[in-house]
Amino acid sequence: MIKLASIQRRYASDEVETTALADINLDVAAGEFLAIMGPSGCGKSTLLNILGTVDRPTAGQYMFGDRDLATLGEAALARLRGETLGFVFQSFNLIDELTIQENIELGLAYRNVPASDRKARTGAAMDRVGISHRARHFPHQLSGGQQQRAAIARAIVGDPKLILADEPTGNLDTQNGEQVMDILTSLNAEGATIIMVTHSPAHADIARRRIDMLDGRIISSVLRAL
Ligand code: ADP
């Protein structure tokens, strides 16, 4: 599904050049559940941003299916994101002025879904994560765990092939973190490919494969025994 070859990402300013990604080679097959770990500053967020097509590498090749993403312009990338990717963030990133239901419906923004189907799909996504009883509430009226479940509903309402999660349990207590991991695990079992950055070794162990990064490189890739 994804093939990264010799990916580099450098940030240049007048005085210093920072190498966020030095040389990343990574294949991700459809249906995988991959955890990315590593110390702060090793390049995890940069890698996730590149995978999510919101940042471009300075060098190297990113193949998504049979498409070389370097050949796509911004509009085509936005369409690819809207149609195939779902994002989950540590800080939930819900819009405060919109209700939970409206936030989740936003996940259909780039989808060609008739208005009549939007409500049904939004409802199904809310049911999926157990948040339907909060549909008309605003984000600040929900607990962190509920907000993250709503954010997952927004990510999955468009039925994305790939879910990118950046420390999805980082702001949650143990119990809510486990709920979120249970949801991600069952989404993966139903066919979604998941790439998750995490600082939690226990949560990384739930993924089928774990890669460790250091200084902009992947230093190990371990497949968990089933
Ligand atoms: P992690 O997510 O593992 O903490 P990041 O991907 O955020 O690491 O950062 C990797 C390196 O790239 C760090 O040294 C960071 O300071 C640098 N970096 C990240 N974003 C920028 C930026 N916009 N400008 C300059 N340097 C950056």
mmCIF file of C-alpha atoms and ligand atoms in Angstrom:
data_model
loop_
_atom_site.group_PDB
_atom_site.id
_atom_site.type_symbol
_atom_site.label_atom_id
_atom_site.label_comp_id
_atom_site.label_asym_id
_atom_site.label_seq_id
_atom_site.Cartn_x
_atom_site.Cartn_y
_atom_site.Cartn_z
ATOM 1 C CA MET A 1 0.000 0.000 0.000
ATOM 2 C CA ILE A 2 2.815 2.378 0.973
ATOM 3 C CA LYS A 3 6.445 2.357 0.012
ATOM 4 C CA LEU A 4 8.886 4.965 1.261
ATOM 5 C CA ALA A 5 12.342 4.825 -0.332
ATOM 6 C CA SER A 6 15.287 6.872 0.953
ATOM 7 C CA ILE A 7 13.011 9.567 2.336
ATOM 8 C CA GLN A 8 14.738 12.634 3.737
ATOM 9 C CA ARG A 9 13.279 15.764 5.278
ATOM 10 C CA ARG A 10 15.538 18.670 6.067
ATOM 11 C CA TYR A 11 14.590 22.038 7.483
ATOM 12 C CA ALA A 12 16.866 24.855 6.458
ATOM 13 C CA SER A 13 17.078 28.280 8.057
ATOM 14 C CA ASP A 14 19.733 30.955 7.536
ATOM 15 C CA GLU A 15 21.976 29.582 10.248
ATOM 16 C CA VAL A 16 21.199 25.921 10.740
ATOM 17 C CA GLU A 17 20.005 22.956 8.816
ATOM 18 C CA THR A 18 18.069 20.320 10.761
ATOM 19 C CA THR A 19 17.700 16.831 9.420
ATOM 20 C CA ALA A 20 14.349 15.585 10.722
ATOM 21 C CA LEU A 21 14.405 12.447 8.563
ATOM 22 C CA ALA A 22 17.779 11.180 7.396
ATOM 23 C CA ASP A 23 16.938 8.035 5.447
ATOM 24 C CA ILE A 24 13.602 6.317 5.834
ATOM 25 C CA ASN A 25 12.793 3.098 4.008
ATOM 26 C CA LEU A 26 9.446 1.617 4.914
ATOM 27 C CA ASP A 27 6.881 -0.658 3.328
ATOM 28 C CA VAL A 28 3.421 -0.846 4.820
ATOM 29 C CA ALA A 29 1.049 -3.505 3.547
ATOM 30 C CA ALA A 30 -2.710 -3.056 3.438
ATOM 31 C CA GLY A 31 -4.250 -4.255 6.698
ATOM 32 C CA GLU A 32 -1.169 -3.680 8.849
ATOM 33 C CA PHE A 33 -1.239 -2.174 12.336
ATOM 34 C CA LEU A 34 2.071 -0.408 12.779
ATOM 35 C CA ALA A 35 3.353 1.411 15.853
ATOM 36 C CA ILE A 36 6.127 3.987 15.652
ATOM 37 C CA MET A 37 8.199 4.699 18.772
ATOM 38 C CA GLY A 38 11.278 6.734 19.557
ATOM 39 C CA PRO A 39 12.517 9.612 21.725
ATOM 40 C CA SER A 40 11.264 13.154 21.307
ATOM 41 C CA GLY A 41 12.806 14.836 18.282
ATOM 42 C CA CYS A 42 13.642 11.614 16.404
ATOM 43 C CA GLY A 43 11.312 12.470 13.532
ATOM 44 C CA LYS A 44 8.074 10.625 14.322
ATOM 45 C CA SER A 45 5.737 13.558 13.680
ATOM 46 C CA THR A 46 7.632 14.526 10.560
ATOM 47 C CA LEU A 47 7.258 10.973 9.258
ATOM 48 C CA LEU A 48 3.553 10.914 10.069
ATOM 49 C CA ASN A 49 3.082 14.291 8.344
ATOM 50 C CA ILE A 50 4.781 12.995 5.229
ATOM 51 C CA LEU A 51 2.729 9.798 5.318
ATOM 52 C CA GLY A 52 -0.379 11.973 5.673
ATOM 53 C CA THR A 53 0.708 14.092 2.678
ATOM 54 C CA VAL A 54 0.550 17.327 4.658
ATOM 55 C CA ASP A 55 4.328 17.635 4.281
ATOM 56 C CA ARG A 56 6.596 16.646 1.428
ATOM 57 C CA PRO A 57 10.003 15.003 1.663
ATOM 58 C CA THR A 58 13.106 16.919 0.635
ATOM 59 C CA ALA A 59 14.351 13.790 -1.154
ATOM 60 C CA GLY A 60 13.257 10.221 -1.741
ATOM 61 C CA GLN A 61 10.172 8.567 -3.115
ATOM 62 C CA TYR A 62 6.716 8.047 -1.580
ATOM 63 C CA MET A 63 4.582 5.538 -3.458
ATOM 64 C CA PHE A 64 0.945 5.265 -2.371
ATOM 65 C CA GLY A 65 -0.405 2.239 -4.214
ATOM 66 C CA ASP A 66 0.855 2.770 -7.737
ATOM 67 C CA ARG A 67 1.017 6.546 -7.438
ATOM 68 C CA ASP A 68 4.246 8.461 -6.956
ATOM 69 C CA LEU A 69 3.057 11.289 -4.731
ATOM 70 C CA ALA A 70 5.768 13.662 -5.934
ATOM 71 C CA THR A 71 3.841 13.833 -9.210
ATOM 72 C CA LEU A 72 0.617 15.032 -7.556
ATOM 73 C CA GLY A 73 -0.215 18.695 -7.027
ATOM 74 C CA GLU A 74 -1.815 20.129 -3.893
ATOM 75 C CA ALA A 75 -5.398 19.687 -5.122
ATOM 76 C CA ALA A 76 -4.812 16.023 -5.990
ATOM 77 C CA LEU A 77 -3.153 15.433 -2.618
ATOM 78 C CA ALA A 78 -6.075 17.074 -0.814
ATOM 79 C CA ARG A 79 -8.414 14.745 -2.676
ATOM 80 C CA LEU A 80 -6.283 11.724 -1.785
ATOM 81 C CA ARG A 81 -6.343 12.772 1.884
ATOM 82 C CA GLY A 82 -10.074 13.323 1.869
ATOM 83 C CA GLU A 83 -10.847 10.057 0.141
ATOM 84 C CA THR A 84 -8.394 7.623 1.680
ATOM 85 C CA LEU A 85 -6.907 8.951 4.927
ATOM 86 C CA GLY A 86 -8.261 9.446 8.429
ATOM 87 C CA PHE A 87 -6.345 11.423 11.059
ATOM 88 C CA VAL A 88 -6.437 11.095 14.852
ATOM 89 C CA PHE A 89 -4.402 13.504 16.988
ATOM 90 C CA GLN A 90 -3.206 13.558 20.588
ATOM 91 C CA SER A 91 -5.170 16.751 21.278
ATOM 92 C CA PHE A 92 -8.352 15.523 19.483
ATOM 93 C CA ASN A 93 -8.555 18.653 17.244
ATOM 94 C CA LEU A 94 -12.337 18.934 17.332
ATOM 95 C CA ILE A 95 -13.857 22.291 16.414
ATOM 96 C CA ASP A 96 -15.215 23.906 19.577
ATOM 97 C CA GLU A 97 -18.020 25.815 17.844
ATOM 98 C CA LEU A 98 -19.519 22.708 16.255
ATOM 99 C CA THR A 99 -21.484 19.940 17.918
ATOM 100 C CA ILE A 100 -20.039 16.434 18.074
ATOM 101 C CA GLN A 101 -22.331 15.361 15.249
ATOM 102 C CA GLU A 102 -21.274 18.327 13.088
ATOM 103 C CA ASN A 103 -17.613 17.658 13.828
ATOM 104 C CA ILE A 104 -17.969 14.063 12.733
ATOM 105 C CA GLU A 105 -19.876 14.997 9.583
ATOM 106 C CA LEU A 106 -16.891 17.170 8.633
ATOM 107 C CA GLY A 107 -15.023 13.921 8.038
ATOM 108 C CA LEU A 108 -17.173 13.564 4.906
ATOM 109 C CA ALA A 109 -16.127 16.963 3.543
ATOM 110 C CA TYR A 110 -14.190 15.564 0.580
ATOM 111 C CA ARG A 111 -16.506 12.647 0.031
ATOM 112 C CA ASN A 112 -19.158 12.531 -2.584
ATOM 113 C CA VAL A 113 -21.876 11.541 -0.143
ATOM 114 C CA PRO A 114 -25.458 12.673 -0.797
ATOM 115 C CA ALA A 115 -26.904 14.836 1.982
ATOM 116 C CA SER A 116 -29.437 12.130 2.782
ATOM 117 C CA ASP A 117 -26.659 9.627 3.503
ATOM 118 C CA ARG A 118 -24.545 11.971 5.575
ATOM 119 C CA LYS A 119 -26.729 11.744 8.659
ATOM 120 C CA ALA A 120 -26.894 7.956 8.476
ATOM 121 C CA ARG A 121 -23.132 7.589 8.070
ATOM 122 C CA THR A 122 -22.453 10.071 10.839
ATOM 123 C CA GLY A 123 -24.877 8.188 13.070
ATOM 124 C CA ALA A 124 -23.211 4.871 12.293
ATOM 125 C CA ALA A 125 -19.761 6.309 13.077
ATOM 126 C CA MET A 126 -21.030 7.692 16.388
ATOM 127 C CA ASP A 127 -22.554 4.320 17.277
ATOM 128 C CA ARG A 128 -19.308 2.617 16.348
ATOM 129 C CA VAL A 129 -17.378 4.516 19.048
ATOM 130 C CA GLY A 130 -20.238 4.759 21.570
ATOM 131 C CA ILE A 131 -20.716 8.517 21.421
ATOM 132 C CA SER A 132 -24.241 8.835 19.971
ATOM 133 C CA HIS A 133 -25.686 10.063 23.275
ATOM 134 C CA ARG A 134 -23.411 13.116 23.005
ATOM 135 C CA ALA A 135 -24.317 14.017 19.397
ATOM 136 C CA ARG A 136 -25.702 17.453 20.242
ATOM 137 C CA HIS A 137 -23.088 18.360 22.813
ATOM 138 C CA PHE A 138 -20.096 20.567 22.132
ATOM 139 C CA PRO A 139 -16.542 19.229 22.533
ATOM 140 C CA HIS A 140 -15.849 21.110 25.793
ATOM 141 C CA GLN A 141 -18.847 19.355 27.377
ATOM 142 C CA LEU A 142 -17.197 15.957 26.892
ATOM 143 C CA SER A 143 -14.439 14.160 28.764
ATOM 144 C CA GLY A 144 -11.110 13.631 27.046
ATOM 145 C CA GLY A 145 -11.929 10.012 26.324
ATOM 146 C CA GLN A 146 -15.263 10.949 24.771
ATOM 147 C CA GLN A 147 -13.614 13.665 22.678
ATOM 148 C CA GLN A 148 -11.058 11.213 21.368
ATOM 149 C CA ARG A 149 -13.756 8.708 20.503
ATOM 150 C CA ALA A 150 -15.588 11.485 18.632
ATOM 151 C CA ALA A 151 -12.339 12.320 16.828
ATOM 152 C CA ILE A 152 -11.999 8.676 15.813
ATOM 153 C CA ALA A 153 -15.585 8.757 14.519
ATOM 154 C CA ARG A 154 -14.670 11.814 12.426
ATOM 155 C CA ALA A 155 -11.613 9.951 11.102
ATOM 156 C CA ILE A 156 -13.580 6.827 10.120
ATOM 157 C CA VAL A 157 -16.885 8.287 8.911
ATOM 158 C CA GLY A 158 -15.509 8.388 5.348
ATOM 159 C CA ASP A 159 -14.324 4.779 5.593
ATOM 160 C CA PRO A 160 -10.619 5.559 5.042
ATOM 161 C CA LYS A 161 -8.152 2.927 3.874
ATOM 162 C CA LEU A 162 -5.456 4.283 6.169
ATOM 163 C CA ILE A 163 -5.750 5.738 9.666
ATOM 164 C CA LEU A 164 -2.852 7.858 10.907
ATOM 165 C CA ALA A 165 -2.830 8.362 14.656
ATOM 166 C CA ASP A 166 -0.381 10.686 16.422
ATOM 167 C CA GLU A 167 -0.188 9.653 20.098
ATOM 168 C CA PRO A 168 -3.946 8.977 20.224
ATOM 169 C CA THR A 169 -3.793 7.964 23.892
ATOM 170 C CA GLY A 170 -1.239 10.581 24.959
ATOM 171 C CA ASN A 171 -3.774 12.811 26.743
ATOM 172 C CA LEU A 172 -5.918 10.025 28.188
ATOM 173 C CA ASP A 173 -5.949 8.108 31.453
ATOM 174 C CA THR A 174 -5.359 4.361 31.406
ATOM 175 C CA GLN A 175 -8.981 3.321 31.095
ATOM 176 C CA ASN A 176 -9.836 5.760 28.291
ATOM 177 C CA GLY A 177 -6.557 4.925 26.571
ATOM 178 C CA GLU A 178 -7.526 1.267 26.577
ATOM 179 C CA GLN A 179 -10.933 2.068 25.112
ATOM 180 C CA VAL A 180 -9.277 3.969 22.281
ATOM 181 C CA MET A 181 -6.858 1.081 21.673
ATOM 182 C CA ASP A 182 -9.781 -1.361 21.625
ATOM 183 C CA ILE A 183 -11.508 0.733 18.962
ATOM 184 C CA LEU A 184 -8.335 0.952 16.859
ATOM 185 C CA THR A 185 -7.787 -2.794 17.231
ATOM 186 C CA SER A 186 -11.273 -3.622 16.030
ATOM 187 C CA LEU A 187 -11.039 -1.153 13.128
ATOM 188 C CA ASN A 188 -7.823 -2.907 12.101
ATOM 189 C CA ALA A 189 -9.523 -6.303 12.408
ATOM 190 C CA GLU A 190 -12.196 -4.996 10.035
ATOM 191 C CA GLY A 191 -9.575 -4.112 7.447
ATOM 192 C CA ALA A 192 -8.302 -0.586 8.146
ATOM 193 C CA THR A 193 -4.566 -0.055 7.918
ATOM 194 C CA ILE A 194 -3.313 1.830 10.974
ATOM 195 C CA ILE A 195 -0.063 3.686 11.565
ATOM 196 C CA MET A 196 0.203 5.014 15.112
ATOM 197 C CA VAL A 197 2.880 7.046 16.860
ATOM 198 C CA THR A 198 2.943 6.242 20.552
ATOM 199 C CA HIS A 199 5.072 6.691 23.657
ATOM 200 C CA SER A 200 3.366 3.766 25.363
ATOM 201 C CA PRO A 201 5.224 0.442 25.046
ATOM 202 C CA ALA A 202 2.044 -1.361 26.124
ATOM 203 C CA HIS A 203 0.059 0.265 23.321
ATOM 204 C CA ALA A 204 2.845 -0.366 20.813
ATOM 205 C CA ASP A 205 2.637 -4.049 21.766
ATOM 206 C CA ILE A 206 -0.987 -4.117 20.645
ATOM 207 C CA ALA A 207 0.142 -3.296 17.118
ATOM 208 C CA ARG A 208 1.267 -6.148 14.900
ATOM 209 C CA ARG A 209 4.547 -4.439 14.033
ATOM 210 C CA ARG A 210 6.620 -1.935 15.905
ATOM 211 C CA ILE A 211 9.329 0.267 14.449
ATOM 212 C CA ASP A 212 11.751 2.280 16.552
ATOM 213 C CA MET A 213 13.267 5.515 15.302
ATOM 214 C CA LEU A 214 16.381 7.411 16.316
ATOM 215 C CA ASP A 215 17.852 10.546 14.750
ATOM 216 C CA GLY A 216 15.654 10.431 11.674
ATOM 217 C CA ARG A 217 16.193 6.747 10.933
ATOM 218 C CA ILE A 218 14.391 3.484 11.595
ATOM 219 C CA ILE A 219 16.650 1.441 13.844
ATOM 220 C CA SER A 220 14.455 -1.615 14.309
ATOM 221 C CA SER A 221 11.318 -3.212 12.972
ATOM 222 C CA VAL A 222 9.819 -6.016 15.003
ATOM 223 C CA LEU A 223 6.849 -8.180 14.122
ATOM 224 C CA ARG A 224 4.835 -9.349 17.115
ATOM 225 C CA ALA A 225 4.117 -13.036 17.220
ATOM 226 C CA LEU A 226 0.420 -13.805 16.861
HETATM 227 P P1 ADP B 1 9.220 13.774 17.141
HETATM 228 O O1 ADP B 1 7.833 13.774 16.589
HETATM 229 O O2 ADP B 1 9.851 12.430 17.131
HETATM 230 O O3 ADP B 1 9.325 14.434 18.481
HETATM 231 P P2 ADP B 1 9.728 15.721 15.048
HETATM 232 O O4 ADP B 1 9.391 15.021 13.774
HETATM 233 O O5 ADP B 1 8.731 16.670 15.602
HETATM 234 O O6 ADP B 1 10.150 14.645 16.139
HETATM 235 O O7 ADP B 1 11.077 16.533 14.847
HETATM 236 C C1 ADP B 1 12.275 15.975 14.297
HETATM 237 C C2 ADP B 1 13.354 17.039 14.201
HETATM 238 O O8 ADP B 1 13.006 18.013 13.235
HETATM 239 C C3 ADP B 1 13.578 17.793 15.502
HETATM 240 O O9 ADP B 1 14.969 18.072 15.625
HETATM 241 C C4 ADP B 1 12.803 19.071 15.289
HETATM 242 O O10 ADP B 1 13.368 20.122 16.034
HETATM 243 C C5 ADP B 1 12.956 19.306 13.807
HETATM 244 N N1 ADP B 1 11.806 20.036 13.241
HETATM 245 C C6 ADP B 1 10.521 19.599 13.198
HETATM 246 N N2 ADP B 1 9.733 20.496 12.594
HETATM 247 C C7 ADP B 1 10.537 21.547 12.244
HETATM 248 C C8 ADP B 1 10.330 22.802 11.586
HETATM 249 N N3 ADP B 1 9.122 23.168 11.133
HETATM 250 N N4 ADP B 1 11.398 23.609 11.403
HETATM 251 C C9 ADP B 1 12.626 23.250 11.823
HETATM 252 N N5 ADP B 1 12.895 22.088 12.449
HETATM 253 C C10 ADP B 1 11.868 21.239 12.658
#
